[in-house]
Coordinates of C-alpha atoms in Angstrom, one line a residue:
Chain A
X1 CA 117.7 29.9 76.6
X2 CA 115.8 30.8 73.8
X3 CA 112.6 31.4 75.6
X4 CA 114.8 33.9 78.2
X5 CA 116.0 35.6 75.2
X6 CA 112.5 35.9 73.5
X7 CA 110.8 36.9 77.1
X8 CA 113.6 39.4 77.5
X9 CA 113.3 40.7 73.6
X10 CA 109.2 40.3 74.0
X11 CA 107.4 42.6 76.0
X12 CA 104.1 41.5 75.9
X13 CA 105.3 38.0 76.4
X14 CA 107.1 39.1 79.3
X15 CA 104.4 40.8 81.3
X16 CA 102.0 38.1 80.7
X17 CA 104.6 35.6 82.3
X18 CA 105.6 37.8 85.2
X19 CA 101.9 38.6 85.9
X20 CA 100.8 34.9 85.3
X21 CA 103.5 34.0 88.0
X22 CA 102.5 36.5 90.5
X23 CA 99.0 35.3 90.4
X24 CA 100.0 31.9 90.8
X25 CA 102.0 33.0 93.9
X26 CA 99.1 34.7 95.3
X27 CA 96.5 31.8 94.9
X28 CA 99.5 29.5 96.3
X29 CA 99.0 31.9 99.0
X30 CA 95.6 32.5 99.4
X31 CA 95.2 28.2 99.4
X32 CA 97.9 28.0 102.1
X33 CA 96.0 30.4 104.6
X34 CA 93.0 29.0 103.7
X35 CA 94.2 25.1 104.5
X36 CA 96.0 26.2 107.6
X37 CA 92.5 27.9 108.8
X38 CA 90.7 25.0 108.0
X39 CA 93.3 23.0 109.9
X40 CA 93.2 25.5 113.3
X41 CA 89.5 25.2 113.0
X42 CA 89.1 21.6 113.1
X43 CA 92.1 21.5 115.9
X44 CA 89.5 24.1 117.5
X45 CA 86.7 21.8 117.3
X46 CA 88.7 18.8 118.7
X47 CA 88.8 20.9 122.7
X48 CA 87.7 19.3 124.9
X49 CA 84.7 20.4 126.4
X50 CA 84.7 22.0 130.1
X51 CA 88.2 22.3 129.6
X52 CA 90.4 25.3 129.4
X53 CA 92.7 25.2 126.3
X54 CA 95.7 27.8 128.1
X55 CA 97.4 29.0 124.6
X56 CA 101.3 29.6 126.0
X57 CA 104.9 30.0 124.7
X58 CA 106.8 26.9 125.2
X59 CA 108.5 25.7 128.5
X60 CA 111.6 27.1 129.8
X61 CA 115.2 25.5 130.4
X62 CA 114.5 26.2 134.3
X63 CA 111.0 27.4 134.8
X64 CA 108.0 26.4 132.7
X65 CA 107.6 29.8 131.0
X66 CA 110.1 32.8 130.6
X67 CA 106.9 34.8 130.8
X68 CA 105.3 35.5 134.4
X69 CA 102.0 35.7 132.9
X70 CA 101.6 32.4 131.8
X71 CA 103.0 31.2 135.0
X72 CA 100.4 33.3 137.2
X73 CA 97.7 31.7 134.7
X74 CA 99.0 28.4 134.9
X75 CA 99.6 28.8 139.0
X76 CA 95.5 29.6 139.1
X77 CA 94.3 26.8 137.3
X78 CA 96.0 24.4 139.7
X79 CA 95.2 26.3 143.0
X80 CA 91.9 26.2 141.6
X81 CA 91.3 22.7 140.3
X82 CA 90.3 23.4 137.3
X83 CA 90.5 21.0 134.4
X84 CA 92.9 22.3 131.9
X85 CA 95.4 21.4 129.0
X86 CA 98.3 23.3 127.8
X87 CA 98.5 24.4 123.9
X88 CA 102.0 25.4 123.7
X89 CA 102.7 28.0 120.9
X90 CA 103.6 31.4 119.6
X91 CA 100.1 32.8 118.5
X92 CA 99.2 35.2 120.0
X93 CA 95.7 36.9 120.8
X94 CA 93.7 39.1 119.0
X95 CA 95.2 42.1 121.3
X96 CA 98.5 40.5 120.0
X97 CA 98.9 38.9 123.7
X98 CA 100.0 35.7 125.1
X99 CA 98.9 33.8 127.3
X100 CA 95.2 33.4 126.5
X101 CA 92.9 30.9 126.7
X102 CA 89.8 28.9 125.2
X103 CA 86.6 27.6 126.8
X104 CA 83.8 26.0 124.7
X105 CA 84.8 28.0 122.1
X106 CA 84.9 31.8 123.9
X107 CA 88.9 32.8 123.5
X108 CA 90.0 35.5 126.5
X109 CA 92.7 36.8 126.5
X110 CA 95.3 38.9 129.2
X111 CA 96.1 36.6 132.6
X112 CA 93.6 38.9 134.7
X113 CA 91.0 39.0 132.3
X114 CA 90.5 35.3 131.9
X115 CA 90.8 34.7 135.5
X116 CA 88.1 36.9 136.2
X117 CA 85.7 35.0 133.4
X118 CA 86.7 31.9 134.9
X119 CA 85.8 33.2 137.8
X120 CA 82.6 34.4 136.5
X121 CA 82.0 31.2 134.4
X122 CA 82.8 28.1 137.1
X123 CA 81.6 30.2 140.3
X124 CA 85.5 30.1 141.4
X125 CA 86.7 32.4 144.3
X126 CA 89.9 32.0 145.6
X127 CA 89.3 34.9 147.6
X128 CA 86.5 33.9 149.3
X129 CA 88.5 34.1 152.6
X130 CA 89.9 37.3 152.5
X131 CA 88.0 40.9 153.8
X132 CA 87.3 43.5 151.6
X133 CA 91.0 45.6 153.4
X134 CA 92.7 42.7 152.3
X135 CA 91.2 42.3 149.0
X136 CA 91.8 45.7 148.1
X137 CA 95.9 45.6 149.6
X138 CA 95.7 42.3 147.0
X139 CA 94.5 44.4 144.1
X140 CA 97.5 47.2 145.1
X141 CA 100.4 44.7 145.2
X142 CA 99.2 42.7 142.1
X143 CA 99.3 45.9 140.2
X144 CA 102.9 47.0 142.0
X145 CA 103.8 43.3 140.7
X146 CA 102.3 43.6 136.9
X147 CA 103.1 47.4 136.0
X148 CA 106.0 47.9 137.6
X149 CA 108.3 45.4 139.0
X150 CA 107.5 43.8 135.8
X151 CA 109.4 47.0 133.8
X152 CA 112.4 47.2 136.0
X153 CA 112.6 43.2 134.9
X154 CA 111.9 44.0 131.6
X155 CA 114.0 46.7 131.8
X156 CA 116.8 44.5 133.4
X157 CA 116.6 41.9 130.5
X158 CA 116.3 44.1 127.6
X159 CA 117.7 47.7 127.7
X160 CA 121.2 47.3 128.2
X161 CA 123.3 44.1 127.7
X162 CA 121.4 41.4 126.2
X163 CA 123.6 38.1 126.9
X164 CA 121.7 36.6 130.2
X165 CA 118.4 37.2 128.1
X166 CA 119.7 35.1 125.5
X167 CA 121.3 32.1 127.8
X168 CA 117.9 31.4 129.2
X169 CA 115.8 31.3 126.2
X170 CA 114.5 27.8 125.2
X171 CA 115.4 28.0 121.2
X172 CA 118.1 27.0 119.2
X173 CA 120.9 29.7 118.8
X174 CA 119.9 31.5 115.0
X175 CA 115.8 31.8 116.1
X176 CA 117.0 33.3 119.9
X177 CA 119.4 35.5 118.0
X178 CA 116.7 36.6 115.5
X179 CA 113.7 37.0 118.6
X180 CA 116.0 38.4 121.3
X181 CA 116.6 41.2 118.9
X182 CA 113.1 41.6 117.7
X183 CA 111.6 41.3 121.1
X184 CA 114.6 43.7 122.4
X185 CA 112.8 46.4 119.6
X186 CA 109.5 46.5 120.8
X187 CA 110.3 45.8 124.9
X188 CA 112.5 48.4 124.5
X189 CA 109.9 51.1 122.9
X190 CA 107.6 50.0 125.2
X191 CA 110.0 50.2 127.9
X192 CA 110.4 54.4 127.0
X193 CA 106.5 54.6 126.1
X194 CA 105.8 53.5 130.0
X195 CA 108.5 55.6 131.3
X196 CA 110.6 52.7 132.7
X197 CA 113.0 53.2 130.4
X198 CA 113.7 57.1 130.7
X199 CA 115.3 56.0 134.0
X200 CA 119.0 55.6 134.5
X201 CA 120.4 52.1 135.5
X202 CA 120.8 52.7 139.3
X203 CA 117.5 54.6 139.3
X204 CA 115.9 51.1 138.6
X205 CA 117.9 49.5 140.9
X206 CA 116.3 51.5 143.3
X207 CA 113.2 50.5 142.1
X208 CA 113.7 47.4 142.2
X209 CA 114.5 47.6 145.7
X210 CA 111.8 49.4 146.9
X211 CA 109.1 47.2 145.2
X212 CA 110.9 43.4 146.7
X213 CA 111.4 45.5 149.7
X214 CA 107.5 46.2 150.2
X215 CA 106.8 42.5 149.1
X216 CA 109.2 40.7 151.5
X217 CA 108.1 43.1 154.2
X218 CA 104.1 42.7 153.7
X219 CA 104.9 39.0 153.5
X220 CA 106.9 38.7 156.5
X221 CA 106.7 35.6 158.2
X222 CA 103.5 34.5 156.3
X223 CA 103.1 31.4 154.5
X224 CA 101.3 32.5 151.4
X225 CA 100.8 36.5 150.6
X226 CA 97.5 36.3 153.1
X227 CA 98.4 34.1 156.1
X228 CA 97.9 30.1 155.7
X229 CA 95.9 29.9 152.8
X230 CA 96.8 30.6 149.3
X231 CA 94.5 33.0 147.2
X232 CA 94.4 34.3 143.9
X233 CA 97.3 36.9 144.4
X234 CA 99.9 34.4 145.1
X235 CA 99.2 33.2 141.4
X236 CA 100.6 36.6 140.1
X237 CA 103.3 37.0 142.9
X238 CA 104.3 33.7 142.4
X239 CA 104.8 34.2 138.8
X240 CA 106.7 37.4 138.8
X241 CA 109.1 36.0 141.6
X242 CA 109.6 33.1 140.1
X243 CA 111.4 34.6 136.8
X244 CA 113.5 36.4 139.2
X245 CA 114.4 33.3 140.8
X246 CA 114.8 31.2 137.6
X247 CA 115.1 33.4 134.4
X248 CA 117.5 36.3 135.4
X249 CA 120.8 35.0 136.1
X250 CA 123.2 37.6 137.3
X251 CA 120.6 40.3 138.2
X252 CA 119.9 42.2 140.8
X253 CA 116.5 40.8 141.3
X254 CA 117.8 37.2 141.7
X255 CA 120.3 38.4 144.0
X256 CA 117.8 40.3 146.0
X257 CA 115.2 37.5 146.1
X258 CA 118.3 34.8 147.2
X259 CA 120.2 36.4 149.6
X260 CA 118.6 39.7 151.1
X261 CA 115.2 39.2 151.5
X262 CA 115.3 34.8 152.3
X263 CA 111.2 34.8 153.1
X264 CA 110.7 36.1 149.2
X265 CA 112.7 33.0 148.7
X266 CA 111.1 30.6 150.9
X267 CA 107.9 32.0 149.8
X268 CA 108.2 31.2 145.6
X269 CA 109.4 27.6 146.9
X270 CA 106.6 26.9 149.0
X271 CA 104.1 28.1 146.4
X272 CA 106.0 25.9 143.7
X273 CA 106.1 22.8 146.1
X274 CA 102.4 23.7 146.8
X275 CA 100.7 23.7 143.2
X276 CA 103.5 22.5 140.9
X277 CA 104.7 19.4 142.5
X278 CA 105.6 18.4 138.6
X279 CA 107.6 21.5 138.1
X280 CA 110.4 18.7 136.8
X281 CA 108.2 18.2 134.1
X282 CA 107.1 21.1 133.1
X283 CA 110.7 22.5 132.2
X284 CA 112.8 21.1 129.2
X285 CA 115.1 18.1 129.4
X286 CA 118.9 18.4 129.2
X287 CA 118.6 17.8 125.4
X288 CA 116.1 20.2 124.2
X289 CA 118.9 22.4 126.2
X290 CA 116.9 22.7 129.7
X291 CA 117.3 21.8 133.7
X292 CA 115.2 18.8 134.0
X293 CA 116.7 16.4 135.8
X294 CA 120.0 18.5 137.5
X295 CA 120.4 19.6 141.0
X296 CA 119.4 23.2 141.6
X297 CA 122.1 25.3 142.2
Chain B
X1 CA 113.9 93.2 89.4
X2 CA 117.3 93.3 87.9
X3 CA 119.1 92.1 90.7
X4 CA 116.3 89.0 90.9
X5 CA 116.7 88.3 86.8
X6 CA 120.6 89.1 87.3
X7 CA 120.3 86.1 90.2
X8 CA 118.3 84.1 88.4
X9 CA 120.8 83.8 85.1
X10 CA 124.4 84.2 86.8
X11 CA 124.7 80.6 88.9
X12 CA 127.5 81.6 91.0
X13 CA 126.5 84.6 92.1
X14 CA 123.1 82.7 93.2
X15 CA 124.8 80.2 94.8
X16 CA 126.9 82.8 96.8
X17 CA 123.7 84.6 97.8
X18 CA 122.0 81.5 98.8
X19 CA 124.6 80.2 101.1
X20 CA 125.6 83.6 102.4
X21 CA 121.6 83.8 103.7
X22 CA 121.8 80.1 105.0
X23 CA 124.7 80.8 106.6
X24 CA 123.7 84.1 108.0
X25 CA 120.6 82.8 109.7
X26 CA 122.6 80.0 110.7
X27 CA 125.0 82.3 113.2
X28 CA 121.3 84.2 114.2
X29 CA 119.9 81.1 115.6
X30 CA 123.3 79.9 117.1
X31 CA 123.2 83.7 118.4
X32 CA 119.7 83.6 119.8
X33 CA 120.4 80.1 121.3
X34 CA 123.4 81.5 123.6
X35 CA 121.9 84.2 124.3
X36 CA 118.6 82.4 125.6
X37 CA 121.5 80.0 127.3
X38 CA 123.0 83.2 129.0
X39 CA 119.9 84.5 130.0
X40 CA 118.7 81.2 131.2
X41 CA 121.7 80.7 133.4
X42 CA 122.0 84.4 134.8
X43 CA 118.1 83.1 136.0
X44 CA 119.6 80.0 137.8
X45 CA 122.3 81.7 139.4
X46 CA 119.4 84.2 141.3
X47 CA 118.0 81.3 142.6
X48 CA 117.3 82.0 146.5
X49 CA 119.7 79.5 148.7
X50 CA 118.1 76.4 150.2
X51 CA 114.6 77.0 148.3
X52 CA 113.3 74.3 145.8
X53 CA 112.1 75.5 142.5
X54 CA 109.3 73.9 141.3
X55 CA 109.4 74.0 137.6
X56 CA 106.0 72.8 136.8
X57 CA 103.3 73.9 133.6
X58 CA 101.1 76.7 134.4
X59 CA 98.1 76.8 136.6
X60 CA 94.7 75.6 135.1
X61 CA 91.1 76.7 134.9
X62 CA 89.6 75.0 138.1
X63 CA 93.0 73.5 139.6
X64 CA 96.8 73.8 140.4
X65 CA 98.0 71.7 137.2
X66 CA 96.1 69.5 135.0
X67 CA 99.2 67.0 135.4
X68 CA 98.9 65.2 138.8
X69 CA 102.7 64.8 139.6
X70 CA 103.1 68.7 139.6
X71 CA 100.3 68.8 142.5
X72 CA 101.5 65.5 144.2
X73 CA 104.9 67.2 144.2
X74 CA 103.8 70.6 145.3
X75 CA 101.7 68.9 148.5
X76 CA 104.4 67.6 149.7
X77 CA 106.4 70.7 149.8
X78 CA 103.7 72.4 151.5
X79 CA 103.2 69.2 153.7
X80 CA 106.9 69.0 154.8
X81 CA 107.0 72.8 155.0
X82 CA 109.8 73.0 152.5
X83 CA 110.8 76.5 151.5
X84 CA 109.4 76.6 147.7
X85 CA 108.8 79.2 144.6
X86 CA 107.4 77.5 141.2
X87 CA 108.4 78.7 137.9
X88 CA 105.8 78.1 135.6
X89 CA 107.5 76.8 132.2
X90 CA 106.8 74.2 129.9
X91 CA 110.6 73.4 129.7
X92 CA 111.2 70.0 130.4
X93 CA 114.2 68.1 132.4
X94 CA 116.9 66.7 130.6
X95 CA 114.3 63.0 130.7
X96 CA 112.0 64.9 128.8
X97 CA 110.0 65.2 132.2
X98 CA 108.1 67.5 134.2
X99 CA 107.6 68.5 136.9
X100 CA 111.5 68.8 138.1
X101 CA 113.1 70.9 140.9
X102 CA 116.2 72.9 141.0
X103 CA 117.4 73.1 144.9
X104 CA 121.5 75.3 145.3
X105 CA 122.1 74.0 141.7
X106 CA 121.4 70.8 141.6
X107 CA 118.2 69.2 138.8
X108 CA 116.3 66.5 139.7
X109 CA 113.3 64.9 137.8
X110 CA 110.5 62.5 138.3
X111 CA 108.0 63.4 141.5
X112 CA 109.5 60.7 143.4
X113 CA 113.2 60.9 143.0
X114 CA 112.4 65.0 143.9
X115 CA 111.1 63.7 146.8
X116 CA 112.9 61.0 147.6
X117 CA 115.8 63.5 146.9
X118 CA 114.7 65.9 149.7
X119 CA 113.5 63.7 152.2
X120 CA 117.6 62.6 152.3
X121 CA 118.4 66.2 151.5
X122 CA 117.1 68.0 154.2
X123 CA 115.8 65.1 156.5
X124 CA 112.7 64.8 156.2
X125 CA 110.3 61.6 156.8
X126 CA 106.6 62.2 156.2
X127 CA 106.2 58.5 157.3
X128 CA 107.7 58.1 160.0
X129 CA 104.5 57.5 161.6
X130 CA 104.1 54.6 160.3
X131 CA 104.9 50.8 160.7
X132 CA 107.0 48.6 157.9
X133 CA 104.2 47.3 156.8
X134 CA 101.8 50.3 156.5
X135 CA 104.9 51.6 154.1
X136 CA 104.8 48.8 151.8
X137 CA 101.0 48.8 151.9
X138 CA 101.5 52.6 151.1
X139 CA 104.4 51.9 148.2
X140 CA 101.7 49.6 146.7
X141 CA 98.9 51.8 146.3
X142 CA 101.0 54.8 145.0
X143 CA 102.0 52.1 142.1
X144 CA 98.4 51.5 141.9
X145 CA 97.7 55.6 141.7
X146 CA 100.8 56.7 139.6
X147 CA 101.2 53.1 137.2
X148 CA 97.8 52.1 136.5
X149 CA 94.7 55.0 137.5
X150 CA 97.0 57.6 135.9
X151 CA 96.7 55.4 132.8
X152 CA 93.1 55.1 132.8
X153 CA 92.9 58.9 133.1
X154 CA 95.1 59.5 130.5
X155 CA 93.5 57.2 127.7
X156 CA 89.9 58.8 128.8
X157 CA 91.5 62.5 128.2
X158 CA 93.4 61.8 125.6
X159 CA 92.2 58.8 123.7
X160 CA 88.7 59.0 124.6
X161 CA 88.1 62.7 124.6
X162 CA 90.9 63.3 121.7
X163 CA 91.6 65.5 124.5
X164 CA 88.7 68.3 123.7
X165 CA 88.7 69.1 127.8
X166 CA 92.2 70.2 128.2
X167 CA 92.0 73.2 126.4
X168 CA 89.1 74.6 129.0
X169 CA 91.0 72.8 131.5
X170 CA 94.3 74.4 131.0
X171 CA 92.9 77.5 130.6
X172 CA 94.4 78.2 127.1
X173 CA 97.9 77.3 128.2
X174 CA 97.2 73.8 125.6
X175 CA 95.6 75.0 122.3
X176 CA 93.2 72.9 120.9
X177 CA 95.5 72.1 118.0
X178 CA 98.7 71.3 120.5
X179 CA 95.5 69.1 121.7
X180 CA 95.0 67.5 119.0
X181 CA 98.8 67.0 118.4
X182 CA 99.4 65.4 121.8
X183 CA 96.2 63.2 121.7
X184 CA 97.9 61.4 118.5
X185 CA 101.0 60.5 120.3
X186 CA 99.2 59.2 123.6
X187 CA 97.5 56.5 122.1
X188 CA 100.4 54.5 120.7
X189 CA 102.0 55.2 123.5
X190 CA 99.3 53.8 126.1
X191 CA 99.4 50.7 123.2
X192 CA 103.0 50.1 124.2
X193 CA 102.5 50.6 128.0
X194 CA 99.6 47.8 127.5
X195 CA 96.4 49.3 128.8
X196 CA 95.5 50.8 125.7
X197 CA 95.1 47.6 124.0
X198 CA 91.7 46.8 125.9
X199 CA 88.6 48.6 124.3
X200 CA 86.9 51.3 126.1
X201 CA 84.8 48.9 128.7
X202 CA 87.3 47.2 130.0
X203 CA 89.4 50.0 130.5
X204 CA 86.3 51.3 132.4
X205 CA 86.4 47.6 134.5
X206 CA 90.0 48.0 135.3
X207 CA 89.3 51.6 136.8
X208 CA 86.3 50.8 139.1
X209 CA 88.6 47.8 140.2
X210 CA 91.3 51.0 141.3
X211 CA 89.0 53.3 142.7
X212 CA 86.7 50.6 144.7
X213 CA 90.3 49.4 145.9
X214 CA 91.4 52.6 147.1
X215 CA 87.9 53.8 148.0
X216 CA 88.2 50.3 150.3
X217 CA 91.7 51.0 152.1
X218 CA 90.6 54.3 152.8
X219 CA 87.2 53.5 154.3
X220 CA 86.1 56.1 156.9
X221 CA 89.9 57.3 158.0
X222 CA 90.6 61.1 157.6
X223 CA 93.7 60.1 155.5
X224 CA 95.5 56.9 153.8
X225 CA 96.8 55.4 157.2
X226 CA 95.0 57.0 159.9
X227 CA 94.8 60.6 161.3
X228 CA 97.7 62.2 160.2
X229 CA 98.7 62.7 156.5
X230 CA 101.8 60.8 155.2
X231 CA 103.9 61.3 151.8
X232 CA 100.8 58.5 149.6
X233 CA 98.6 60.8 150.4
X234 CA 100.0 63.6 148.0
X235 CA 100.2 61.3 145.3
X236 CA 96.9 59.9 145.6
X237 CA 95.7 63.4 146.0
X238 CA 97.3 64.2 142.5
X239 CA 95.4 62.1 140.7
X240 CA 91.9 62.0 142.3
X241 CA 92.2 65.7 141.9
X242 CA 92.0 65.9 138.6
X243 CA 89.4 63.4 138.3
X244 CA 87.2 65.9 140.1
X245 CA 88.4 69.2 138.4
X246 CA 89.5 68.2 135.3
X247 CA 88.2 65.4 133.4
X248 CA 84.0 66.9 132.8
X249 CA 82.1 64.4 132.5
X250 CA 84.4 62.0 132.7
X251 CA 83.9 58.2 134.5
X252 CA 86.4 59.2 136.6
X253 CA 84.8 62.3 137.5
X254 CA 81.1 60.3 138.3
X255 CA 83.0 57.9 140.5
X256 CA 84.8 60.4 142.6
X257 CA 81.9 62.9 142.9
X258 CA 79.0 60.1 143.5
X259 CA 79.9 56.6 143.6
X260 CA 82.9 56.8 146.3
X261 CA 81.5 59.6 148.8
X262 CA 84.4 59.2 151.1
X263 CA 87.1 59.8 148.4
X264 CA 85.2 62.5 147.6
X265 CA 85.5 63.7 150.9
X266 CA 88.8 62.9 151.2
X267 CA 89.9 65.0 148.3
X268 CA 88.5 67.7 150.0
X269 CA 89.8 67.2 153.2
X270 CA 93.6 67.4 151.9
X271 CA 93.0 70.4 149.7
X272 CA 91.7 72.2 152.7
X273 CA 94.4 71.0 154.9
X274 CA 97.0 71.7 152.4
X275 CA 96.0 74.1 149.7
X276 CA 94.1 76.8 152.1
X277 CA 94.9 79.4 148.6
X278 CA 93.7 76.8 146.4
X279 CA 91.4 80.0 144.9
X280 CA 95.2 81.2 144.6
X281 CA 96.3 78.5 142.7
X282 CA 93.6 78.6 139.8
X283 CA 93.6 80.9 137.2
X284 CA 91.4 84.2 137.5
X285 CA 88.3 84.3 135.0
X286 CA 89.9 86.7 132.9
X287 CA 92.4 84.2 131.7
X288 CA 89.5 81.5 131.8
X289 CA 89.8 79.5 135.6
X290 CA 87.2 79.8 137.9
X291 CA 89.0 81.9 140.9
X292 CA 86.4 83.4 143.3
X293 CA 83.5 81.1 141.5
X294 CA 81.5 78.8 143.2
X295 CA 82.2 75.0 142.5
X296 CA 79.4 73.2 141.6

């Protein structure tokens, strides 16, 4: 008590304390930051070699990633056979994106850009079958997937009524309130910035439409996007559909993909029974508040 | 001088002045604002009947717009022979967008809901020449063209180039200090949308991926699908347009002019189809276009 009142009566006294605990704060700090480098580089060093380290949020409660981007990764490295491990967690890239991944020690980040340098790297092409027409109607529909039916989901989950969002994500209820709402921030600037958002509700409807429309109709009666082999674009197809199917309850997408067009549906379970014949495992158990285990609906 | 000391010392009497000026200019700019709304609307009501107006930005130096959505929109009036007149303005639609049409009374924004808009309108189908799956084949690449080129182009113009061309380009309509202004908005806003968060070269990557794509589909056919025009071929006219007319200098401008010879051609196939008064279209030399010059 005494010392409070002298600090208090003291200036001097009282500057030297506060500044003496602010410095001690800031090398507390500075030697936290440090150690946890020190940490991530020796987990760094501890890859395996030849081995891609895919850096992803955690699984789902019905789908192994409430992002399609990690699933389209994911979806490659199997139909691809390459050797991989997953590092679930929420850093993010240096372009502040997720997924990304590591290989002897060069990180890549965004879902096309490491496929390509995989690509590159291991001599993979798994669109060695396909012409150059076909290849370049591939390249279209991966970008109608990836930058635009991806808005209309985004703008689905996050510009108006935020309570499906929030059922399917795999965290406990005070960290989902706190991410939905930052998440719902940025999506929804982003959302305006790409001019998804300027639209009105059934304007995106018809949207969405459109874009499963074209999908289901170029598919047709096909067993993968290209005929009877899978290639590289049923990785991002796959991973779009797939959140529609899994991650959007109530929405017009899951209803679309369910009951109008049935060979969208067939398709995403043919893909999954194809390259994720572990999908059970690769979603979280009852407990941690996920599927695993229960009958599909 | 004695009013201005009188002022100065008496506080109620400066207070009375001040608000009586505040509130004077106050009913000027509500005055100027109806009166602009009275004006505007007397302009709408002498609309012609079952014409669409085009309300688009001015003409540029060396092409229609030096937007691509204005020219994607006004090729498919003229492909669709729709009755049109434009009204050059840089007033927006209610989104905040342009280009947007007016057609007996009724606004509607966004190229494609104005087309989509008319095609139920006045029942018109510049596909119907095509099969199911040339149309969803079509719907892609018009995402590719409108969600991800028109990107590319607008982070070289605006992020690359801090937007120094559009000045020259626009003919003076965009001052180099409205430039300047814009170019400072775009970039955060192409962060957002995602493509602005790779550097430079792989932007570059990502646009030779686009145009080797569409340079690919289109191979040696006079348009997208075959020998007759359909409604992708505006929209993919739109853009490539203004790779070759208004982006000096620019990648896109090398890849359309020399490394893709057949979009090349095909750029200048649909403008002489379609836009036989292009010279029309471009400002005169006098206001800085190049009407009546020869292209390079």
């Amino acid at each position: 008590m005494d010392l409070a009142v002298k600090l208090y009566e003291d200036n001097s006294c009282k500057l030297k304390y506060v500044s003496g605990v602010l410095v001690g704060a800031a090398l507390v700090v500075v030697a936290v930051k440090r150690y946890r480098k020190y940490k991530y580089d020796q987990k760094r060093q501890n890859y395996p070699r030849d081995t891609v380290v895919l850096h992803q949020i955690g699984r789902g409660k019905a789908i192994p990633s409430v992002s399609p981007f990690p699933i389209k990764l994911e979806t490659f490295l199997r139909m691809a056979k390459i050797p991989f491990i997953n590092e679930h967690t929420h850093q993010p890239s240096s372009k502040g994106k997720t997924p990304w991944i590591t290989y002897n020690g060069e990180d890549v980040d965004d879902s096309q850009m490491c496929i390509d340098f995989l690509n590159k790297k291991l001599g993979v092409d798994m669109n060695k079958h396909l012409s150059l027409e076909q290849k370049s109607i591939g390249h279209a529909f991966r970008i109608l997937v990836e930058d635009h039916l991806y808005w209309t989901m985004a703008y689905v989950a996050y510009a108006g009524d935020l309570t499906a969002t929030r059922s399917v994500m795999p965290y406990d209820p005070l960290t989902n309130m706190f991410l939905v709402r930052a998440w719902t921030k940025v999506i929804r600037k982003q959302l305006w910035c790409q001019g998804m958002g300027r639209h009105t509700v059934e304007q995106v409807n018809h949207l969405i439409k459109s874009d499963l429309m074209a999908l289901s109709v170029f598919l047709g009666r096909k067993r993968f996007f290209f005929g009877s082999e899978p290639c590289e674009f049923d990785c991002c197809v796959f991973g779009m559909l797939a959140l529609a199917l899994w991650c959007m309850p109530g929405s017009l997408h899951e209803t679309l993909v369910n009951k109008e067009f049935p060979n969208l549906k067939d398709y995403i379970y043919r893909v999954r029974e194809t390259f994720w014949p572990d999908w059970n495992e690769c979603i979280l158990e009852p407990e941690q508040g996920g599927t695993r285990g229960k009958k599909e609906k």
